[in-house]
Protein backbone atom coordinates (compact mmCIF):
# COMPACT_ATOMS: atom_id res chain seq x y z
CA VAL A 1 -11.33 -2.61 12.97
CA ARG A 2 -13.65 -2.73 16.03
CA PRO A 3 -16.83 -4.65 15.02
CA PRO A 4 -20.23 -3.19 15.59
CA GLU A 5 -22.25 -3.53 18.55
CA VAL A 6 -25.06 -5.01 16.16
CA LEU A 7 -24.41 -6.46 12.90
CA ASP A 8 -27.52 -5.63 11.09
CA GLU A 9 -27.12 -5.32 7.05
CA LYS A 10 -25.97 -1.66 7.28
CA ALA A 11 -23.57 -2.85 9.82
CA ALA A 12 -22.30 -5.42 7.68
CA ILE A 13 -21.99 -3.18 4.69
CA GLU A 14 -19.72 -0.60 6.27
CA LEU A 15 -17.71 -3.10 7.82
CA ALA A 16 -17.18 -4.84 4.32
CA VAL A 17 -16.16 -1.82 2.84
CA LYS A 18 -13.60 -1.19 5.27
CA GLN A 19 -12.04 -4.37 5.00
CA GLY A 20 -12.08 -4.57 1.25
CA ILE A 21 -14.76 -7.44 1.33
CA GLY A 22 -16.86 -6.83 -2.15
CA VAL A 23 -20.40 -8.71 -1.51
CA VAL A 24 -22.61 -8.62 1.59
CA VAL A 25 -24.95 -11.62 2.06
CA ALA A 26 -27.73 -10.56 4.47
CA GLY A 27 -31.07 -12.32 5.78
CA ALA A 28 -34.30 -11.75 7.20
CA LEU A 29 -36.99 -14.26 8.77
CA THR A 30 -40.59 -12.52 9.00
CA ARG A 31 -43.94 -13.53 10.03
CA ASP A 32 -47.60 -13.08 8.49
CA GLY A 33 -50.19 -14.86 10.47
CA ASP A 34 -48.95 -18.55 10.20
CA ARG A 35 -46.40 -18.32 7.27
CA LEU A 36 -42.77 -17.77 7.55
CA THR A 37 -40.54 -16.00 4.86
CA VAL A 38 -37.11 -16.71 4.73
CA SER A 39 -35.32 -14.20 2.64
CA VAL A 40 -31.62 -13.60 1.27
CA ARG A 41 -29.77 -11.14 -0.68
CA ALA A 42 -26.30 -10.68 -1.98
CA ALA A 43 -25.33 -7.03 -2.82
CA GLU A 44 -22.17 -5.08 -3.66
CA ALA A 45 -20.90 -3.68 -0.63
CA VAL A 46 -19.71 -0.56 -2.37
CA SER A 47 -22.89 0.12 -4.78
CA GLY A 48 -25.33 -1.52 -3.41
CA THR A 49 -26.08 -3.44 -6.63
CA VAL A 50 -28.26 -6.19 -5.73
CA LEU A 51 -26.56 -9.43 -7.18
CA ALA A 52 -29.34 -12.15 -6.26
CA GLU A 53 -32.25 -12.19 -4.06
CA GLU A 54 -34.59 -15.21 -3.21
CA ALA A 55 -36.91 -16.23 -0.74
CA GLU A 56 -38.70 -19.43 0.39
CA SER A 57 -41.94 -19.56 2.71
CA ALA A 58 -42.67 -22.16 5.39
CA THR A 59 -46.01 -22.63 7.12
CA ALA A 60 -45.03 -23.52 10.51
CA SER A 61 -41.46 -22.92 12.32
CA ASP A 62 -40.30 -26.57 11.95
CA GLY A 63 -40.14 -25.78 8.18
CA VAL A 64 -37.86 -23.03 8.33
CA LEU A 65 -34.84 -25.45 8.37
CA SER A 66 -35.95 -26.93 5.05
CA ALA A 67 -36.87 -23.53 3.58
CA VAL A 68 -33.20 -22.01 4.56
CA ALA A 69 -31.67 -25.48 2.93
CA SER A 70 -33.73 -24.81 -0.33
CA LEU A 71 -32.20 -21.33 -0.14
CA ALA A 72 -28.64 -22.90 0.10
CA GLY A 73 -29.48 -24.70 -2.43
């Protein structure tokens, strides 16, 4: 299977289905003023059913790694 040029969530789901992988984990980093939010979601590749979804906020770019570490648990 040839990998996609851009591996966004949609492409990851398509690739997972083709490869027989059951779950896709996708993440995003968004900014709202001074606040940064790191979010992650795990979903079944075939059905799209969300298995888990979490988000953490940071008030500065140096807090993003702490937010990621918190999400990783």
